[in-house]
XYZ file of C-alpha atoms in Angstrom:
679
model
C 0.000 0.000 0.000
C 1.142 3.526 -0.745
C 0.263 6.582 1.353
C 0.398 9.092 -1.556
C -1.920 7.036 -3.786
C -5.548 8.134 -4.014
C -6.640 4.577 -4.807
C -5.212 3.335 -1.509
C -7.428 5.819 0.351
C -10.747 4.889 -1.203
C -10.780 7.366 -4.087
C -11.483 6.611 -7.737
C -10.631 9.100 -10.478
C -13.499 9.488 -12.948
C -13.841 11.534 -16.118
C -16.836 12.825 -18.036
C -15.728 13.364 -21.638
C -17.255 15.237 -24.541
C -16.072 16.771 -27.771
C -16.678 16.999 -31.524
C -18.215 13.968 -33.195
C -18.578 13.048 -36.852
C -22.152 12.322 -37.896
C -22.695 8.684 -38.941
C -18.938 8.046 -39.003
C -18.166 5.347 -36.375
C -14.454 4.930 -37.254
C -13.779 8.634 -36.768
C -15.695 8.677 -33.489
C -13.844 5.600 -32.260
C -10.595 7.538 -32.632
C -12.072 10.380 -30.536
C -12.891 7.890 -27.775
C -9.387 6.447 -27.866
C -7.830 9.916 -27.879
C -9.703 10.711 -24.670
C -8.934 7.257 -23.279
C -5.181 7.657 -23.728
C -5.254 11.076 -22.059
C -7.356 9.675 -19.214
C -4.891 6.808 -18.783
C -2.051 9.313 -18.414
C -4.065 11.141 -15.739
C -4.795 7.973 -13.739
C -8.516 7.954 -14.544
C -10.281 4.731 -13.586
C -13.668 5.326 -15.252
C -14.267 7.439 -18.377
C -17.767 8.312 -19.587
C -18.853 9.493 -23.053
C -22.120 10.919 -24.436
C -25.107 8.994 -25.736
C -24.690 7.295 -29.138
C -21.317 8.972 -29.515
C -20.088 6.345 -31.999
C -22.633 7.619 -34.522
C -23.988 10.875 -33.184
C -27.257 11.090 -31.283
C -29.101 13.160 -33.892
C -28.790 10.995 -37.017
C -32.482 10.022 -36.885
C -33.406 7.300 -39.449
C -29.769 6.761 -40.361
C -29.760 4.605 -37.220
C -31.652 2.017 -39.282
C -29.011 1.787 -42.014
C -26.968 -1.421 -42.041
C -23.917 0.409 -43.370
C -23.890 2.537 -40.258
C -24.628 -0.361 -37.908
C -21.909 -2.495 -39.472
C -19.526 0.407 -38.937
C -20.595 0.637 -35.287
C -19.676 -2.967 -34.589
C -16.315 -2.540 -36.292
C -15.690 0.677 -34.353
C -16.483 -1.078 -31.064
C -13.830 -3.645 -31.911
C -11.382 -0.817 -32.615
C -12.079 0.817 -29.235
C -11.880 -2.478 -27.367
C -8.577 -3.398 -28.998
C -7.202 0.084 -28.319
C -8.185 -0.141 -24.636
C -6.059 -3.221 -23.973
C -3.158 -1.367 -22.404
C -5.178 1.459 -20.854
C -6.366 1.965 -17.275
C -9.863 3.435 -17.672
C -13.114 1.560 -17.888
C -14.579 3.118 -21.047
C -18.340 3.667 -21.209
C -19.486 4.895 -24.613
C -22.680 5.018 -26.661
C -23.643 2.854 -29.638
C -26.786 1.719 -31.472
C -26.862 -2.074 -31.582
C -29.008 -4.635 -33.368
C -30.628 -7.124 -31.023
C -33.388 -9.538 -31.945
C -35.704 -7.530 -34.246
C -34.922 -4.020 -32.989
C -32.257 -1.376 -32.513
C -31.275 -0.563 -28.936
C -29.650 2.644 -27.752
C -26.775 1.164 -25.745
C -23.858 1.905 -23.477
C -20.887 -0.349 -24.137
C -18.652 -0.933 -21.112
C -15.111 -1.934 -22.111
C -11.931 -2.410 -20.124
C -8.412 -3.557 -20.971
C -9.262 -5.222 -24.274
C -12.649 -6.762 -23.541
C -16.306 -5.754 -23.365
C -17.631 -6.235 -19.838
C -21.276 -5.762 -20.746
C -23.857 -3.770 -22.689
C -26.617 -1.642 -21.125
C -29.687 -0.561 -23.138
C -31.576 2.685 -22.613
C -34.680 1.946 -20.564
C -36.988 4.775 -21.612
C -36.518 6.286 -25.095
C -38.569 9.528 -25.125
C -41.233 10.290 -27.685
C -42.463 13.799 -26.883
C -41.718 17.394 -27.897
C -38.478 17.358 -29.905
C -37.799 13.673 -29.203
C -38.853 10.888 -31.560
C -36.635 8.006 -30.425
C -39.280 5.281 -30.363
C -39.400 5.535 -34.169
C -35.994 3.816 -34.321
C -35.201 2.624 -30.773
C -36.705 -0.142 -28.647
C -37.180 0.457 -24.911
C -34.881 -1.627 -22.740
C -36.634 -1.322 -19.378
C -37.599 -5.001 -19.419
C -34.146 -6.229 -20.458
C -32.877 -7.976 -17.329
C -30.918 -11.190 -17.027
C -30.235 -11.537 -20.737
C -27.376 -11.393 -23.195
C -26.421 -9.956 -26.562
C -24.105 -11.264 -29.271
C -21.593 -8.669 -30.398
C -18.620 -9.218 -32.686
C -18.843 -12.977 -32.239
C -19.014 -12.857 -28.451
C -21.925 -13.476 -26.082
C -22.077 -10.635 -23.570
C -24.220 -9.662 -20.565
C -27.034 -7.358 -21.703
C -29.532 -5.497 -19.573
C -30.284 -2.650 -17.218
C -29.446 -4.905 -14.263
C -25.671 -4.874 -14.657
C -23.276 -3.701 -11.936
C -19.592 -3.474 -12.854
C -17.557 -4.112 -9.708
C -13.784 -3.731 -9.327
C -12.302 -6.581 -7.303
C -9.190 -4.584 -6.441
C -10.804 -1.218 -5.597
C -13.219 -1.813 -2.716
C -16.415 0.183 -3.134
C -16.082 0.856 -6.868
C -19.352 -0.461 -8.329
C -20.516 1.175 -11.564
C -24.017 1.378 -13.007
C -25.009 2.917 -16.339
C -28.207 4.594 -17.478
C -28.895 6.721 -20.527
C -30.290 10.267 -20.724
C -34.098 10.075 -20.296
C -33.670 7.308 -17.718
C -32.803 10.005 -15.170
C -35.877 12.139 -15.867
C -38.510 9.620 -14.830
C -39.933 9.255 -11.292
C -37.913 6.117 -10.449
C -34.671 6.076 -12.464
C -32.896 2.742 -13.000
C -29.937 4.176 -11.070
C -32.058 4.376 -7.910
C -32.518 0.616 -7.877
C -28.871 0.144 -8.832
C -27.711 2.258 -5.898
C -29.815 0.160 -3.538
C -28.215 -2.908 -5.111
C -24.736 -1.557 -4.335
C -23.713 0.799 -7.146
C -21.640 3.747 -5.951
C -20.711 5.409 -9.263
C -23.756 6.123 -11.450
C -23.082 7.080 -15.074
C -25.379 8.844 -17.523
C -24.612 8.985 -21.242
C -26.784 11.787 -22.584
C -27.702 13.378 -25.910
C -29.885 16.132 -24.453
C -30.129 19.033 -26.884
C -29.870 22.390 -25.188
C -32.706 24.852 -24.703
C -32.880 27.811 -22.334
C -32.928 26.547 -18.736
C -32.217 22.887 -19.523
C -28.649 22.955 -18.230
C -29.948 24.100 -14.853
C -32.526 21.308 -14.884
C -29.848 18.708 -15.661
C -27.703 20.005 -12.826
C -30.640 19.833 -10.432
C -31.448 16.274 -11.466
C -27.850 15.042 -11.220
C -27.261 16.696 -7.881
C -30.503 15.359 -6.435
C -29.857 11.831 -7.691
C -26.354 11.791 -6.252
C -27.691 13.011 -2.913
C -30.705 10.726 -2.757
C -28.688 7.669 -3.820
C -25.650 8.492 -1.641
C -23.591 8.035 -4.787
C -21.477 9.742 -7.384
C -23.436 10.801 -10.449
C -21.413 11.402 -13.618
C -23.086 13.047 -16.618
C -21.905 13.630 -20.201
C -24.029 15.406 -22.836
C -23.541 15.544 -26.595
C -21.806 18.584 -28.025
C -20.274 19.871 -31.226
C -20.858 17.872 -34.382
C -24.471 16.896 -33.635
C -27.041 17.997 -36.212
C -28.378 21.528 -35.829
C -31.254 21.016 -38.261
C -33.711 21.838 -35.483
C -31.648 21.738 -32.294
C -28.411 22.824 -30.669
C -26.019 21.067 -28.264
C -23.854 22.279 -25.396
C -21.700 19.319 -24.287
C -22.413 19.736 -20.573
C -20.373 17.488 -18.274
C -20.707 17.274 -14.489
C -19.551 15.057 -11.649
C -21.514 15.100 -8.393
C -20.844 13.191 -5.194
C -23.529 12.959 -2.519
C -25.021 16.283 -3.616
C -21.695 18.099 -3.993
C -20.410 19.281 -7.381
C -16.867 17.966 -7.779
C -16.150 19.024 -11.369
C -17.715 20.421 -14.537
C -16.522 21.781 -17.873
C -17.379 24.846 -19.911
C -20.393 24.386 -22.123
C -20.471 24.800 -25.924
C -16.860 23.622 -26.382
C -15.072 23.689 -29.724
C -12.759 20.814 -28.846
C -12.300 17.956 -26.397
C -13.384 18.575 -22.821
C -13.111 16.385 -19.731
C -14.458 16.956 -16.259
C -12.155 14.964 -13.974
C -12.572 14.380 -10.251
C -11.614 11.921 -7.547
C -14.744 10.300 -6.155
C -14.571 9.085 -2.562
C -16.259 5.687 -2.660
C -15.118 5.109 0.923
C -17.136 8.143 2.007
C -20.201 6.883 0.133
C -19.919 3.501 1.836
C -19.694 5.205 5.222
C -22.718 7.387 4.486
C -24.792 4.365 3.578
C -23.793 2.551 6.777
C -24.817 5.545 8.868
C -28.142 6.103 7.112
C -29.882 2.875 8.042
C -32.992 3.851 6.091
C -30.964 3.498 2.886
C -30.733 -0.254 3.352
C -34.276 -0.381 4.721
C -35.345 0.973 1.339
C -33.336 -1.801 -0.332
C -35.309 -4.348 1.670
C -38.554 -2.830 0.415
C -37.374 -3.283 -3.176
C -35.402 -6.485 -2.610
C -37.337 -8.418 -5.250
C -35.741 -6.274 -7.973
C -32.478 -5.130 -6.385
C -31.591 -8.703 -5.506
C -31.630 -9.663 -9.180
C -28.829 -7.331 -10.274
C -25.861 -9.083 -11.856
C -22.324 -8.181 -10.750
C -19.704 -8.150 -13.501
C -16.308 -8.382 -11.834
C -13.130 -6.882 -13.252
C -9.673 -5.868 -12.027
C -8.912 -2.167 -12.478
C -5.220 -2.503 -11.540
C -4.896 1.174 -10.529
C -1.591 3.000 -10.078
C -0.038 3.201 -6.615
C 1.979 6.339 -7.388
C 1.251 9.888 -6.277
C -1.052 11.249 -8.994
C -2.293 14.178 -6.928
C -5.830 14.683 -5.688
C -8.454 16.016 -8.097
C -11.065 17.382 -5.713
C -11.386 20.430 -3.497
C -10.478 19.778 0.129
C -11.397 22.696 2.362
C -8.690 23.666 4.838
C -11.484 24.326 7.292
C -14.204 21.743 6.608
C -16.509 23.464 9.093
C -15.894 26.807 7.341
C -16.653 27.025 3.593
C -14.309 29.156 1.510
C -17.201 30.284 -0.701
C -18.365 33.690 0.555
C -22.061 33.147 -0.177
C -22.086 29.717 1.443
C -20.192 30.994 4.493
C -22.632 33.871 4.904
C -25.567 31.457 4.875
C -23.835 29.062 7.294
C -23.154 31.901 9.724
C -26.731 33.138 9.481
C -28.091 29.682 10.213
C -25.598 28.833 12.969
C -26.149 32.096 14.836
C -29.912 31.778 14.622
C -29.811 28.127 15.709
C -27.957 29.244 18.830
C -30.295 32.156 19.520
C -33.481 30.158 18.879
C -32.247 27.302 21.083
C -31.567 29.652 23.972
C -34.880 31.483 23.525
C -36.818 28.227 23.761
C -34.898 27.059 26.825
C -35.539 30.374 28.613
C -39.263 30.290 27.791
C -39.582 26.659 28.851
C -38.129 27.189 32.341
C -39.832 30.426 33.309
C -37.650 33.130 31.751
C -34.763 33.146 34.232
C -31.864 35.550 34.080
C -28.680 34.466 32.345
C -25.434 34.177 34.298
C -22.287 34.050 32.187
C -18.559 34.333 32.694
C -16.899 36.661 30.177
C -13.166 36.280 29.645
C -12.668 38.492 26.607
C -11.903 35.436 24.471
C -13.785 34.170 21.425
C -15.982 31.531 23.067
C -17.454 33.639 25.864
C -17.839 36.521 23.432
C -19.935 34.389 21.068
C -22.081 33.074 23.913
C -22.640 36.604 25.234
C -23.742 38.067 21.890
C -26.080 35.079 21.433
C -27.537 35.781 24.863
C -27.970 39.472 24.058
C -29.784 38.660 20.813
C -32.016 36.156 22.609
C -32.999 38.779 25.179
C -33.760 41.282 22.417
C -36.023 38.800 20.612
C -37.762 37.830 23.836
C -38.509 41.508 24.509
C -36.472 41.472 27.712
C -33.821 43.959 28.842
C -30.198 43.011 28.317
C -29.667 43.873 31.948
C -31.203 40.455 32.683
C -27.853 39.075 31.556
C -25.569 38.964 34.599
C -22.071 38.955 33.154
C -18.952 38.462 35.263
C -15.277 38.774 34.624
C -13.444 36.453 36.995
C -9.736 37.344 36.791
C -7.249 34.748 37.977
C -3.493 34.518 38.395
C -2.695 34.970 34.684
C -5.547 37.093 33.365
C -4.097 39.652 30.991
C -5.015 43.302 30.995
C -6.026 43.145 27.336
C -8.578 40.352 27.668
C -10.070 41.826 30.832
C -10.352 45.212 29.150
C -12.032 43.607 26.146
C -14.481 41.807 28.413
C -15.442 44.976 30.266
C -15.798 46.971 27.060
C -17.998 44.294 25.486
C -20.257 44.110 28.542
C -20.518 47.900 28.675
C -21.339 48.306 24.997
C -23.979 45.553 25.117
C -25.642 47.079 28.172
C -25.655 43.911 30.278
C -25.327 43.863 34.057
C -21.570 43.663 34.520
C -19.498 42.777 37.561
C -15.932 41.756 38.324
C -15.212 39.020 40.827
C -11.543 38.406 41.629
C -11.101 34.670 42.263
C -7.482 34.911 43.399
C -8.068 35.232 47.159
C -10.368 32.184 47.180
C -7.986 30.251 44.918
C -5.052 31.023 47.208
C -7.042 29.838 50.220
C -8.061 26.607 48.502
C -4.524 25.879 47.313
C -3.233 26.463 50.810
C -5.885 24.327 52.473
C -5.355 21.353 50.157
C -1.613 21.531 50.730
C -0.624 22.566 47.237
C 2.986 23.818 46.928
C 1.738 27.135 45.541
C -0.062 27.663 48.849
C 3.357 27.468 50.510
C 4.832 30.054 48.177
C 6.358 27.696 45.595
C 5.860 28.545 41.873
C 4.239 25.214 40.950
C 1.763 25.628 38.098
C 0.396 22.126 37.545
C -3.034 20.931 36.462
C -4.373 21.301 39.995
C -3.251 24.925 40.028
C -5.109 25.479 36.743
C -8.256 23.583 37.678
C -8.652 25.287 41.024
C -9.130 28.515 39.067
C -11.359 27.021 36.378
C -13.458 25.239 38.982
C -13.875 28.297 41.170
C -15.066 30.387 38.249
C -17.814 27.897 37.480
C -18.652 27.384 41.154
C -19.149 31.114 41.631
C -21.374 31.311 38.552
C -23.585 28.442 39.716
C -23.997 29.872 43.192
C -24.754 33.311 41.764
C -27.368 31.700 39.506
C -28.959 30.122 42.617
C -28.894 33.441 44.409
C -30.270 35.600 41.595
C -32.785 33.313 39.877
C -30.662 32.591 36.839
C -29.120 29.835 34.767
C -25.466 29.467 33.906
C -24.828 29.800 30.184
C -21.964 27.607 29.000
C -19.298 28.894 26.643
C -17.161 25.819 25.819
C -17.022 24.886 22.128
C -17.131 21.662 20.096
C -13.361 21.541 19.568
C -12.655 21.731 23.297
C -15.151 18.938 23.904
C -13.433 16.795 21.263
C -10.030 17.239 22.880
C -11.220 17.163 26.484
C -9.872 20.693 26.952
C -12.289 21.525 29.761
C -12.331 21.187 33.519
C -14.744 18.426 34.477
C -17.720 18.815 36.789
C -17.395 22.061 38.672
C -15.565 23.636 35.769
C -16.120 24.979 32.289
C -17.362 21.546 31.155
C -20.627 22.162 33.015
C -23.469 24.683 32.721
C -27.254 24.771 32.694
C -27.302 25.263 28.903
C -24.476 25.599 26.400
C -25.080 27.425 23.117
C -21.497 26.848 21.905
C -21.333 23.057 22.282
C -22.063 22.535 18.571
C -19.672 25.227 17.275
C -16.066 24.285 16.371
C -13.292 26.673 17.367
C -12.332 27.481 13.771
C -15.892 28.594 12.987
C -16.425 30.940 15.932
C -14.219 33.727 14.585
C -16.233 33.722 11.343
C -19.496 33.841 13.273
C -18.260 36.922 15.107
C -17.156 38.508 11.818
C -20.620 37.818 10.421
C -22.248 39.446 13.446
C -20.119 42.515 12.734
C -20.709 42.624 8.970
C -24.453 41.990 9.251
C -24.746 44.731 11.882
C -26.525 42.644 14.485
C -25.457 45.126 17.161
C -24.471 48.739 17.657
C -21.260 50.169 16.174
C -19.375 50.253 19.499
C -20.153 46.565 20.048
C -18.717 45.739 16.625
C -15.555 47.719 17.392
C -14.967 45.680 20.538
C -15.656 42.445 18.675
C -12.915 43.332 16.190
C -10.436 43.762 19.042
C -11.402 40.392 20.509
C -10.833 38.677 17.162
C -7.151 39.662 17.358
C -6.654 37.990 20.760
C -4.486 34.850 21.157
C -6.388 31.701 22.219
C -5.313 31.046 25.820
C -6.872 29.734 29.050
C -4.833 32.373 30.975
C -4.338 30.159 34.016
C -0.532 30.060 34.347
C 1.377 33.250 35.187
C 4.588 34.156 33.427
C 6.128 36.377 30.793
C 5.085 34.093 27.919
C 1.392 33.796 27.181
C 0.049 30.301 27.846
C -0.966 28.927 24.432
C -3.694 26.305 24.181
C -2.608 25.234 20.704
C 0.940 24.486 21.850
C -0.519 21.807 24.124
C -3.435 20.260 22.218
C -2.394 21.143 18.688
C -3.443 23.737 16.137
C -7.217 23.984 16.091
C -7.022 24.174 12.294
C -5.689 20.598 12.188
C -7.709 19.279 15.102
C -10.990 20.590 13.704
C -10.020 19.058 10.357
C -9.570 15.676 12.041
C -12.760 16.087 14.056
C -14.897 16.780 10.990
C -13.789 13.760 8.984
C -13.810 11.413 11.942
C -17.148 12.531 13.365
C -19.001 13.041 10.085
C -17.617 10.147 8.031
C -15.750 7.809 10.394
C -12.574 8.042 8.325
C -9.361 6.301 9.262
C -6.619 8.539 10.705
C -4.353 7.682 7.755
C -6.964 8.979 5.316
C -7.492 12.097 7.394
C -3.736 12.650 7.267
C -3.787 12.199 3.488
C -6.542 14.800 3.090
C -4.905 17.198 5.538
C -1.637 16.865 3.632
C -3.352 17.969 0.429
C -5.267 20.750 2.168
C -2.443 22.254 4.229
C 0.922 21.568 2.620
C 0.837 24.612 0.301
C -0.213 27.970 1.750
C -0.827 29.422 -1.706
C -2.904 26.558 -3.081
C -6.674 26.666 -2.802
C -9.021 29.229 -1.336
C -9.074 30.557 2.214
C -12.306 31.488 3.984
C -13.343 35.118 3.388
C -11.893 37.469 5.955
C -9.242 35.052 7.177
C -6.270 37.262 8.145
C -3.297 37.093 5.770
C -0.875 37.174 8.681
C -2.370 34.029 10.197
C -2.262 31.924 7.026
C 0.187 29.065 7.347
C 0.796 25.499 6.299
C 1.701 22.168 7.870
C 4.005 19.455 6.622
C 3.280 15.753 6.910
C 5.351 15.322 10.070
C 3.318 18.002 11.863
C 0.053 16.567 10.594
C 1.048 13.080 11.774
C 2.184 14.317 15.202
C -0.928 16.320 15.990
C -3.227 13.644 14.591
C -1.791 11.193 17.089
C -2.462 13.713 19.860
C -6.027 14.058 18.588
C -6.606 10.300 18.540
C -5.216 9.816 22.033
C -7.249 12.653 23.524
C -10.467 12.010 21.608
C -10.697 8.229 22.043
C -8.711 7.409 25.171
C -9.239 10.445 27.379
C -12.041 12.926 26.715
C -15.200 10.835 26.414
C -16.063 10.862 30.120
C -16.392 14.644 29.899
C -18.661 14.397 26.863
C -20.813 11.718 28.502
C -22.018 14.301 31.022
C -22.611 17.219 28.670
C -25.275 19.816 29.399
C -27.994 20.464 26.835
C -27.301 22.610 23.795
C -28.299 22.689 20.118
C -26.594 20.776 17.333
C -25.383 23.354 14.822
C -23.138 21.878 12.144
C -23.992 19.103 9.678
C -20.487 17.924 10.550
C -21.992 16.536 13.729
C -22.223 17.102 17.445
C -20.697 15.332 20.448
C -23.822 15.071 22.535
C -24.179 11.645 24.177
C -27.889 11.967 23.385
C -27.312 12.746 19.716
C -24.588 12.195 17.135
C -21.890 10.627 19.300
C -22.547 7.803 21.731
C -19.410 6.117 22.961
C -18.041 4.430 26.103
C -16.122 6.619 28.527
C -13.503 3.926 29.079
C -12.503 3.142 25.496
C -9.045 2.876 23.929
C -7.329 4.653 21.052
C -5.438 1.511 20.002
C -7.299 0.879 16.725
C -6.754 4.428 15.478
C -3.111 4.527 16.521
C -2.548 1.183 14.803
C -3.950 2.609 11.583
C -1.513 5.508 11.770
C 1.336 3.111 12.466
C 0.561 1.151 9.267
C 1.593 4.177 7.265
C 4.549 5.391 9.295
C 7.068 4.334 6.642
C 5.280 6.375 4.004
C 4.611 9.229 6.421
C 8.334 9.711 6.828
């Protein structure tokens, strides 16, 4: 196995190809297919798709019934098959074929010098500009049969699945154009039967708005089927007697557009992307109703035939042809990020509003440090009070300075509380902390500069203890501020500490997303101008628990790892259950080059950096140890709070249910498998 190889991490490179065709000239069109095929081979493509009837042209009408053309088709198929012998890709191309007493509109599936099978179009259209039933027989009832082609008996039918023995999860199904536009496409049954890569050879002349409709259909089918959906439409060279053609190609995976090409091309075009069949398998395992649906339709899905083949993919580094967000919780697209921030903020506010209404509209008690997490929780609380028609003074906000609280963060906290108009107080925890340390016999209580975990947790625990007792005293609830990333890493003081509250609005928000939420609050003018000014100052503050005194600021990330990498690991582990080695592979592609790929809007230039594979490997091991072997007992006792991200939550009542006494051995063993390749 090879760490740099996409095929060893569950990816398959697919291509959707289009380009000029020669009307009713199969030999010329066979050369076009082979030209694409050779280029795809050089790019490491495993599956290459072509448009409908591309050996003849889709729009040749009654010429489909001419023996001279059909003889040429069979000869051209032989040419393509022979030319594929030394090539990697499975080639899926269109051809009209004689079978029994009719002509069928077919997809021929060829690989390494042999035809694997032939799939007929199920539903030839006969409405508006389409008149296919004049020449073409419907193939919807063709299941379990065969066809004789070039002296060979081959599997023939809509029930064929082409499965790679040496690429787990690569199972291909083929349908043709109109088959997608009906209420129950053949690919839906195929997906239930195990197909992960769904291909559509299409003619599809272009009219205004049709490209958008195709995109909608392909995206929806990929999402509904938890599959990749690859689409190739006919382009230049088709007859323009009454129609025009745009050569649209798209590749979707589980509702996400991976690749597309420009429309109306003058020459060859290929959309190429690396489909994650591992991810699709994981999604299907998680969504139990997917297989429940298979059981409902088992009478048909159980009859699909599997045609096995060996892809023999390369094990070299051929790059990664898909976008991998550096911050998977934070989209780099400005419009998408704006919508995510709008929804996340309002999820938090609405969750808090409902909790307040349900328990008699208590006051809110919150500790404000001047850092990002408590800032986000406070502005959520302020918005909730505004929407409930209550004064912000019902928010009782406290700064609780300890032994290492900096002047800057305390000043930010006070300025934020003042500008929001909440009830603000300062409660110095140092005298109580000194007393406790002395009474428990801690060296610090005897004047020694010992700053261990007990020293830190005495402060963190006292802050929470004060807030809970104040909530008792003043008819309030404690609003939690800890975020999803801290919960993942166990970076919270258990029990009487920042792990606990009466309600936590931040428990579903990863650390890397919070800064963008605050920027959105500023840009969307949720609050007054002086509030926004203070929020900008807070955004520039170093992430620190501020528990250990000294000249050098205590850095959280120096202990638990960069949140950029740890949130990356959290997303792919929590959302998809990926192996650590695969997470490392994706992180390597996302983070190794600072200048490659897009950064989220507003991300400061000065804070943009990269990570090499050694750093990724080191911090991923830290993540695995903390997440699996240490932190679960803290998550098992989480307070209530809303799920926010589709990436998942860590609530023991929701997305993540795990034993508190587990081991990280399986995940560390997976990392160890790759250590030679990881350097």
